[in-house]
mmCIF file of N, CA and C in Angstrom:
data_model
loop_
_atom_site.group_PDB
_atom_site.id
_atom_site.type_symbol
_atom_site.label_atom_id
_atom_site.label_comp_id
_atom_site.label_asym_id
_atom_site.label_seq_id
_atom_site.Cartn_x
_atom_site.Cartn_y
_atom_site.Cartn_z
ATOM 1 N N MET A 457 0.848 -1.180 -0.004
ATOM 2 C CA MET A 457 0.002 -0.001 0.007
ATOM 3 C C MET A 457 0.884 1.234 0.002
ATOM 4 N N SER A 458 0.471 2.242 -0.685
ATOM 5 C CA SER A 458 1.223 3.475 -0.747
ATOM 6 C C SER A 458 0.768 4.431 0.350
ATOM 7 N N LEU A 459 1.363 5.595 0.373
ATOM 8 C CA LEU A 459 1.064 6.625 1.363
ATOM 9 C C LEU A 459 -0.395 7.079 1.234
ATOM 10 N N VAL A 460 -1.066 7.208 2.365
ATOM 11 C CA VAL A 460 -2.457 7.672 2.397
ATOM 12 C C VAL A 460 -2.516 8.875 3.343
ATOM 13 N N ASN A 461 -3.048 9.974 2.874
ATOM 14 C CA ASN A 461 -3.289 11.141 3.727
ATOM 15 C C ASN A 461 -4.720 11.001 4.262
ATOM 16 N N VAL A 462 -4.838 10.696 5.535
ATOM 17 C CA VAL A 462 -6.139 10.451 6.160
ATOM 18 C C VAL A 462 -7.026 11.686 6.094
ATOM 19 N N PHE A 463 -6.444 12.870 6.285
ATOM 20 C CA PHE A 463 -7.237 14.100 6.249
ATOM 21 C C PHE A 463 -7.810 14.347 4.853
ATOM 22 N N GLU A 464 -7.006 14.113 3.810
ATOM 23 C CA GLU A 464 -7.504 14.270 2.436
ATOM 24 C C GLU A 464 -8.568 13.245 2.131
ATOM 25 N N ALA A 465 -8.371 11.995 2.578
ATOM 26 C CA ALA A 465 -9.366 10.944 2.344
ATOM 27 C C ALA A 465 -10.680 11.300 3.026
ATOM 28 N N ALA A 466 -10.623 11.823 4.240
ATOM 29 C CA ALA A 466 -11.842 12.203 4.969
ATOM 30 C C ALA A 466 -12.524 13.391 4.283
ATOM 31 N N SER A 467 -11.731 14.357 3.836
ATOM 32 C CA SER A 467 -12.292 15.538 3.159
ATOM 33 C C SER A 467 -12.974 15.179 1.845
ATOM 34 N N ALA A 468 -12.491 14.129 1.190
ATOM 35 C CA ALA A 468 -13.046 13.723 -0.104
ATOM 36 C C ALA A 468 -14.346 12.936 0.016
ATOM 37 N N LEU A 469 -14.721 12.546 1.223
ATOM 38 C CA LEU A 469 -15.954 11.788 1.407
ATOM 39 C C LEU A 469 -17.161 12.663 1.046
ATOM 40 N N PRO A 470 -18.133 12.118 0.330
ATOM 41 C CA PRO A 470 -19.274 12.932 -0.103
ATOM 42 C C PRO A 470 -20.170 13.378 1.052
ATOM 43 N N THR A 471 -20.258 12.571 2.107
ATOM 44 C CA THR A 471 -21.082 12.924 3.259
ATOM 45 C C THR A 471 -20.418 12.406 4.535
ATOM 46 N N SER A 472 -20.833 12.991 5.638
ATOM 47 C CA SER A 472 -20.363 12.527 6.941
ATOM 48 C C SER A 472 -20.990 11.178 7.256
ATOM 49 N N TRP A 473 -20.354 10.432 8.128
ATOM 50 C CA TRP A 473 -20.828 9.155 8.643
ATOM 51 C C TRP A 473 -20.888 8.057 7.587
ATOM 52 N N ASN A 474 -20.304 8.263 6.428
ATOM 53 C CA ASN A 474 -20.157 7.210 5.425
ATOM 54 C C ASN A 474 -18.678 6.943 5.273
ATOM 55 N N SER A 475 -18.242 5.776 5.667
ATOM 56 C CA SER A 475 -16.812 5.469 5.671
ATOM 57 C C SER A 475 -16.315 5.071 4.294
ATOM 58 N N ARG A 476 -14.997 5.170 4.134
ATOM 59 C CA ARG A 476 -14.339 4.741 2.892
ATOM 60 C C ARG A 476 -13.220 3.788 3.272
ATOM 61 N N LEU A 477 -13.165 2.648 2.611
ATOM 62 C CA LEU A 477 -12.100 1.686 2.839
ATOM 63 C C LEU A 477 -10.794 2.241 2.279
ATOM 64 N N LEU A 478 -9.777 2.339 3.158
ATOM 65 C CA LEU A 478 -8.459 2.811 2.738
ATOM 66 C C LEU A 478 -7.567 1.643 2.319
ATOM 67 N N GLY A 479 -7.786 0.480 2.934
ATOM 68 C CA GLY A 479 -6.979 -0.676 2.611
ATOM 69 C C GLY A 479 -7.212 -1.816 3.572
ATOM 70 N N GLN A 480 -6.504 -2.890 3.361
ATOM 71 C CA GLN A 480 -6.598 -4.100 4.177
ATOM 72 C C GLN A 480 -5.256 -4.377 4.831
ATOM 73 N N VAL A 481 -5.306 -4.846 6.067
ATOM 74 C CA VAL A 481 -4.127 -5.348 6.779
ATOM 75 C C VAL A 481 -4.500 -6.749 7.216
ATOM 76 N N GLY A 482 -3.993 -7.739 6.510
ATOM 77 C CA GLY A 482 -4.447 -9.107 6.749
ATOM 78 C C GLY A 482 -5.933 -9.184 6.455
ATOM 79 N N THR A 483 -6.730 -9.628 7.411
ATOM 80 C CA THR A 483 -8.179 -9.718 7.218
ATOM 81 C C THR A 483 -8.900 -8.464 7.724
ATOM 82 N N ALA A 484 -8.171 -7.531 8.313
ATOM 83 C CA ALA A 484 -8.778 -6.316 8.874
ATOM 84 C C ALA A 484 -8.897 -5.231 7.803
ATOM 85 N N GLY A 485 -10.011 -4.541 7.809
ATOM 86 C CA GLY A 485 -10.229 -3.411 6.914
ATOM 87 C C GLY A 485 -9.957 -2.132 7.654
ATOM 88 N N VAL A 486 -9.281 -1.185 7.001
ATOM 89 C CA VAL A 486 -8.974 0.129 7.590
ATOM 90 C C VAL A 486 -9.790 1.155 6.837
ATOM 91 N N LYS A 487 -10.644 1.862 7.580
ATOM 92 C CA LYS A 487 -11.554 2.838 6.979
ATOM 93 C C LYS A 487 -11.347 4.218 7.594
ATOM 94 N N VAL A 488 -11.802 5.232 6.901
ATOM 95 C CA VAL A 488 -11.812 6.594 7.423
ATOM 96 C C VAL A 488 -13.239 7.120 7.300
ATOM 97 N N LEU A 489 -13.611 7.980 8.245
ATOM 98 C CA LEU A 489 -14.890 8.677 8.121
ATOM 99 C C LEU A 489 -14.807 10.038 8.789
ATOM 100 N N ARG A 490 -15.718 10.880 8.391
ATOM 101 C CA ARG A 490 -15.788 12.242 8.928
ATOM 102 C C ARG A 490 -17.030 12.342 9.808
ATOM 103 N N MET A 491 -16.833 12.841 11.013
ATOM 104 C CA MET A 491 -17.943 13.026 11.961
ATOM 105 C C MET A 491 -18.397 14.487 11.904
ATOM 106 N N ASP A 492 -19.716 14.707 11.971
ATOM 107 C CA ASP A 492 -20.228 16.072 11.825
ATOM 108 C C ASP A 492 -21.064 16.578 12.997
ATOM 109 N N GLY A 493 -20.998 15.924 14.128
ATOM 110 C CA GLY A 493 -21.737 16.385 15.293
ATOM 111 C C GLY A 493 -23.096 15.737 15.464
ATOM 112 N N GLN A 494 -23.605 15.079 14.416
ATOM 113 C CA GLN A 494 -24.912 14.440 14.496
ATOM 114 C C GLN A 494 -24.812 13.088 15.178
ATOM 115 N N PRO A 495 -25.851 12.678 15.879
ATOM 116 C CA PRO A 495 -25.856 11.355 16.525
ATOM 117 C C PRO A 495 -26.052 10.245 15.490
ATOM 118 N N VAL A 496 -25.654 9.047 15.869
ATOM 119 C CA VAL A 496 -25.878 7.849 15.055
ATOM 120 C C VAL A 496 -26.545 6.832 15.974
ATOM 121 N N ALA A 497 -27.645 6.272 15.525
ATOM 122 C CA ALA A 497 -28.421 5.335 16.334
ATOM 123 C C ALA A 497 -27.595 4.110 16.733
ATOM 124 N N SER A 498 -28.046 3.457 17.768
ATOM 125 C CA SER A 498 -27.364 2.264 18.262
ATOM 126 C C SER A 498 -27.258 1.212 17.172
ATOM 127 N N GLU A 499 -26.088 0.582 17.122
ATOM 128 C CA GLU A 499 -25.843 -0.490 16.156
ATOM 129 C C GLU A 499 -24.972 -1.554 16.816
ATOM 130 N N VAL A 500 -24.926 -2.695 16.157
ATOM 131 C CA VAL A 500 -24.108 -3.801 16.643
ATOM 132 C C VAL A 500 -23.514 -4.478 15.414
ATOM 133 N N HIS A 501 -22.254 -4.869 15.498
ATOM 134 C CA HIS A 501 -21.563 -5.470 14.345
ATOM 135 C C HIS A 501 -21.087 -6.877 14.677
ATOM 136 N N ALA A 502 -20.899 -7.668 13.644
ATOM 137 C CA ALA A 502 -20.407 -9.029 13.803
ATOM 138 C C ALA A 502 -18.881 -9.080 13.927
ATOM 139 N N MET A 503 -18.228 -7.910 13.841
ATOM 140 C CA MET A 503 -16.782 -7.876 13.970
ATOM 141 C C MET A 503 -16.370 -6.811 14.969
ATOM 142 N N THR A 504 -15.191 -6.986 15.539
ATOM 143 C CA THR A 504 -14.636 -5.991 16.450
ATOM 144 C C THR A 504 -14.242 -4.744 15.663
ATOM 145 N N GLU A 505 -14.500 -3.586 16.249
ATOM 146 C CA GLU A 505 -14.073 -2.321 15.648
ATOM 147 C C GLU A 505 -13.090 -1.636 16.593
ATOM 148 N N VAL A 506 -11.992 -1.160 16.029
ATOM 149 C CA VAL A 506 -11.087 -0.301 16.760
ATOM 150 C C VAL A 506 -11.327 1.092 16.212
ATOM 151 N N LEU A 507 -11.737 2.018 17.081
ATOM 152 C CA LEU A 507 -12.071 3.381 16.691
ATOM 153 C C LEU A 507 -10.961 4.319 17.133
ATOM 154 N N PHE A 508 -10.243 4.911 16.189
ATOM 155 C CA PHE A 508 -9.118 5.805 16.478
ATOM 156 C C PHE A 508 -9.476 7.215 16.045
ATOM 157 N N VAL A 509 -9.518 8.137 17.011
ATOM 158 C CA VAL A 509 -9.819 9.527 16.722
ATOM 159 C C VAL A 509 -8.531 10.240 16.324
ATOM 160 N N VAL A 510 -8.474 10.649 15.064
ATOM 161 C CA VAL A 510 -7.300 11.351 14.565
ATOM 162 C C VAL A 510 -7.336 12.798 15.052
ATOM 163 N N VAL A 511 -8.481 13.426 14.864
ATOM 164 C CA VAL A 511 -8.699 14.794 15.329
ATOM 165 C C VAL A 511 -10.165 14.916 15.711
ATOM 166 N N GLY A 512 -10.435 15.688 16.754
ATOM 167 C CA GLY A 512 -11.803 15.896 17.209
ATOM 168 C C GLY A 512 -12.127 15.062 18.441
ATOM 169 N N ARG A 513 -13.405 14.677 18.528
ATOM 170 C CA ARG A 513 -13.877 13.942 19.700
ATOM 171 C C ARG A 513 -15.031 13.046 19.297
ATOM 172 N N LEU A 514 -14.995 11.811 19.787
ATOM 173 C CA LEU A 514 -16.041 10.832 19.556
ATOM 174 C C LEU A 514 -16.769 10.579 20.862
ATOM 175 N N GLU A 515 -18.069 10.846 20.884
ATOM 176 C CA GLU A 515 -18.913 10.638 22.056
ATOM 177 C C GLU A 515 -19.739 9.389 21.819
ATOM 178 N N LEU A 516 -19.496 8.352 22.616
ATOM 179 C CA LEU A 516 -20.179 7.071 22.435
ATOM 180 C C LEU A 516 -21.033 6.710 23.652
ATOM 181 N N THR A 517 -22.010 5.879 23.420
ATOM 182 C CA THR A 517 -22.682 5.143 24.474
ATOM 183 C C THR A 517 -22.466 3.673 24.118
ATOM 184 N N VAL A 518 -21.773 2.946 24.982
ATOM 185 C CA VAL A 518 -21.440 1.540 24.728
ATOM 186 C C VAL A 518 -22.082 0.707 25.827
ATOM 187 N N ASP A 519 -23.039 -0.128 25.425
ATOM 188 C CA ASP A 519 -23.789 -0.934 26.390
ATOM 189 C C ASP A 519 -24.281 -0.098 27.568
ATOM 190 N N GLY A 520 -24.809 1.094 27.261
ATOM 191 C CA GLY A 520 -25.394 1.973 28.266
ATOM 192 C C GLY A 520 -24.413 2.842 29.012
ATOM 193 N N VAL A 521 -23.110 2.732 28.741
ATOM 194 C CA VAL A 521 -22.083 3.528 29.423
ATOM 195 C C VAL A 521 -21.557 4.599 28.477
ATOM 196 N N GLU A 522 -21.513 5.864 28.935
ATOM 197 C CA GLU A 522 -20.998 6.944 28.107
ATOM 198 C C GLU A 522 -19.484 6.930 28.097
ATOM 199 N N VAL A 523 -18.899 7.045 26.899
ATOM 200 C CA VAL A 523 -17.454 7.023 26.707
ATOM 201 C C VAL A 523 -17.085 8.181 25.790
ATOM 202 N N THR A 524 -16.041 8.921 26.153
ATOM 203 C CA THR A 524 -15.519 9.973 25.289
ATOM 204 C C THR A 524 -14.135 9.565 24.831
ATOM 205 N N VAL A 525 -13.903 9.625 23.510
ATOM 206 C CA VAL A 525 -12.618 9.268 22.925
ATOM 207 C C VAL A 525 -12.063 10.529 22.294
ATOM 208 N N GLY A 526 -10.896 10.970 22.781
ATOM 209 C CA GLY A 526 -10.318 12.213 22.306
ATOM 210 C C GLY A 526 -9.261 12.017 21.234
ATOM 211 N N PRO A 527 -8.686 13.109 20.744
ATOM 212 C CA PRO A 527 -7.688 13.022 19.701
ATOM 213 C C PRO A 527 -6.485 12.190 20.131
ATOM 214 N N GLY A 528 -6.063 11.284 19.260
ATOM 215 C CA GLY A 528 -4.936 10.421 19.564
ATOM 216 C C GLY A 528 -5.300 9.221 20.413
ATOM 217 N N GLU A 529 -6.581 9.054 20.751
ATOM 218 C CA GLU A 529 -7.034 7.912 21.550
ATOM 219 C C GLU A 529 -7.810 6.949 20.677
ATOM 220 N N MET A 530 -7.828 5.681 21.106
ATOM 221 C CA MET A 530 -8.633 4.702 20.399
ATOM 222 C C MET A 530 -9.427 3.868 21.393
ATOM 223 N N TYR A 531 -10.514 3.306 20.880
ATOM 224 C CA TYR A 531 -11.434 2.539 21.716
ATOM 225 C C TYR A 531 -11.815 1.269 20.973
ATOM 226 N N TRP A 532 -11.763 0.135 21.661
ATOM 227 C CA TRP A 532 -12.162 -1.150 21.086
ATOM 228 C C TRP A 532 -13.628 -1.388 21.375
ATOM 229 N N VAL A 533 -14.408 -1.699 20.355
ATOM 230 C CA VAL A 533 -15.796 -2.125 20.518
ATOM 231 C C VAL A 533 -15.844 -3.588 20.090
ATOM 232 N N ALA A 534 -16.045 -4.462 21.045
ATOM 233 C CA ALA A 534 -16.043 -5.893 20.759
ATOM 234 C C ALA A 534 -17.233 -6.262 19.879
ATOM 235 N N ALA A 535 -17.043 -7.280 19.057
ATOM 236 C CA ALA A 535 -18.114 -7.790 18.219
ATOM 237 C C ALA A 535 -19.331 -8.104 19.087
ATOM 238 N N GLY A 536 -20.516 -7.767 18.592
ATOM 239 C CA GLY A 536 -21.743 -8.044 19.318
ATOM 240 C C GLY A 536 -22.095 -7.033 20.375
ATOM 241 N N THR A 537 -21.341 -5.933 20.488
ATOM 242 C CA THR A 537 -21.584 -4.903 21.501
ATOM 243 C C THR A 537 -22.417 -3.768 20.922
ATOM 244 N N HIS A 538 -23.508 -3.426 21.596
ATOM 245 C CA HIS A 538 -24.333 -2.309 21.161
ATOM 246 C C HIS A 538 -23.603 -0.998 21.457
ATOM 247 N N HIS A 539 -23.573 -0.110 20.447
ATOM 248 C CA HIS A 539 -22.927 1.186 20.638
ATOM 249 C C HIS A 539 -23.619 2.220 19.760
ATOM 250 N N ALA A 540 -23.655 3.448 20.250
ATOM 251 C CA ALA A 540 -24.273 4.557 19.545
ATOM 252 C C ALA A 540 -23.371 5.770 19.666
ATOM 253 N N VAL A 541 -23.453 6.652 18.676
ATOM 254 C CA VAL A 541 -22.702 7.910 18.706
ATOM 255 C C VAL A 541 -23.631 8.996 19.230
ATOM 256 N N ARG A 542 -23.169 9.678 20.289
ATOM 257 C CA ARG A 542 -23.953 10.768 20.860
ATOM 258 C C ARG A 542 -23.712 12.056 20.084
ATOM 259 N N PRO A 543 -24.645 13.011 20.206
ATOM 260 C CA PRO A 543 -24.459 14.314 19.537
ATOM 261 C C PRO A 543 -23.127 14.952 19.993
ATOM 262 N N GLY A 544 -22.529 15.713 19.112
ATOM 263 C CA GLY A 544 -21.296 16.432 19.442
ATOM 264 C C GLY A 544 -20.028 15.758 18.949
ATOM 265 N N SER A 545 -20.141 14.585 18.353
ATOM 266 C CA SER A 545 -18.966 13.891 17.830
ATOM 267 C C SER A 545 -18.558 14.567 16.517
ATOM 268 N N ARG A 546 -17.360 15.138 16.493
ATOM 269 C CA ARG A 546 -16.860 15.856 15.319
ATOM 270 C C ARG A 546 -15.408 15.502 15.078
ATOM 271 N N GLY A 547 -15.003 15.484 13.811
ATOM 272 C CA GLY A 547 -13.603 15.275 13.491
ATOM 273 C C GLY A 547 -13.409 14.138 12.509
ATOM 274 N N THR A 548 -12.235 13.551 12.577
ATOM 275 C CA THR A 548 -11.843 12.471 11.667
ATOM 276 C C THR A 548 -11.571 11.214 12.461
ATOM 277 N N LEU A 549 -12.155 10.125 12.015
ATOM 278 C CA LEU A 549 -12.095 8.845 12.694
ATOM 279 C C LEU A 549 -11.538 7.785 11.750
ATOM 280 N N VAL A 550 -10.576 6.997 12.240
ATOM 281 C CA VAL A 550 -10.106 5.819 11.513
ATOM 282 C C VAL A 550 -10.671 4.606 12.216
ATOM 283 N N ILE A 551 -11.273 3.705 11.433
ATOM 284 C CA ILE A 551 -11.880 2.493 11.979
ATOM 285 C C ILE A 551 -11.134 1.284 11.421
ATOM 286 N N VAL A 552 -10.746 0.387 12.309
ATOM 287 C CA VAL A 552 -10.155 -0.878 11.890
ATOM 288 C C VAL A 552 -11.167 -1.943 12.244
ATOM 289 N N GLU A 553 -11.672 -2.633 11.217
ATOM 290 C CA GLU A 553 -12.656 -3.697 11.424
ATOM 291 C C GLU A 553 -11.944 -5.039 11.390
ATOM 292 N N VAL A 554 -12.062 -5.764 12.482
ATOM 293 C CA VAL A 554 -11.356 -7.030 12.643
ATOM 294 C C VAL A 554 -12.380 -8.171 12.670
ATOM 295 N N PRO A 555 -12.447 -8.962 11.609
ATOM 296 C CA PRO A 555 -13.399 -10.072 11.566
ATOM 297 C C PRO A 555 -13.113 -11.089 12.673
ATOM 298 N N GLU A 556 -14.179 -11.649 13.214
ATOM 299 C CA GLU A 556 -14.038 -12.688 14.220
ATOM 300 C C GLU A 556 -13.634 -13.983 13.538
ATOM 301 N N GLU A 557 -12.765 -14.737 14.184
ATOM 302 C CA GLU A 557 -12.313 -15.993 13.598
ATOM 303 C C GLU A 557 -13.113 -17.155 14.095
#
């Protein structure tokens, strides 16, 4: 894989909250998305997600517990875990999706 500018990739996204696959590392997918302050309803995935905040802040509710992830921090959401994005989440997020074996 060649050099990827995460900020440019996020800026090129047509809308917020729609991720773009940047590449694969083994079986894991690496995505980028832009957060715009709007909430995202609760969801659950069949794979683990590692959420890395490049810039900004991610406000989550994970299994009923409020979690704030700041710039330079990452948070693991285990497969099968309910999570929602609370209002006020803004910035650039890198997501690593790790399929369950």
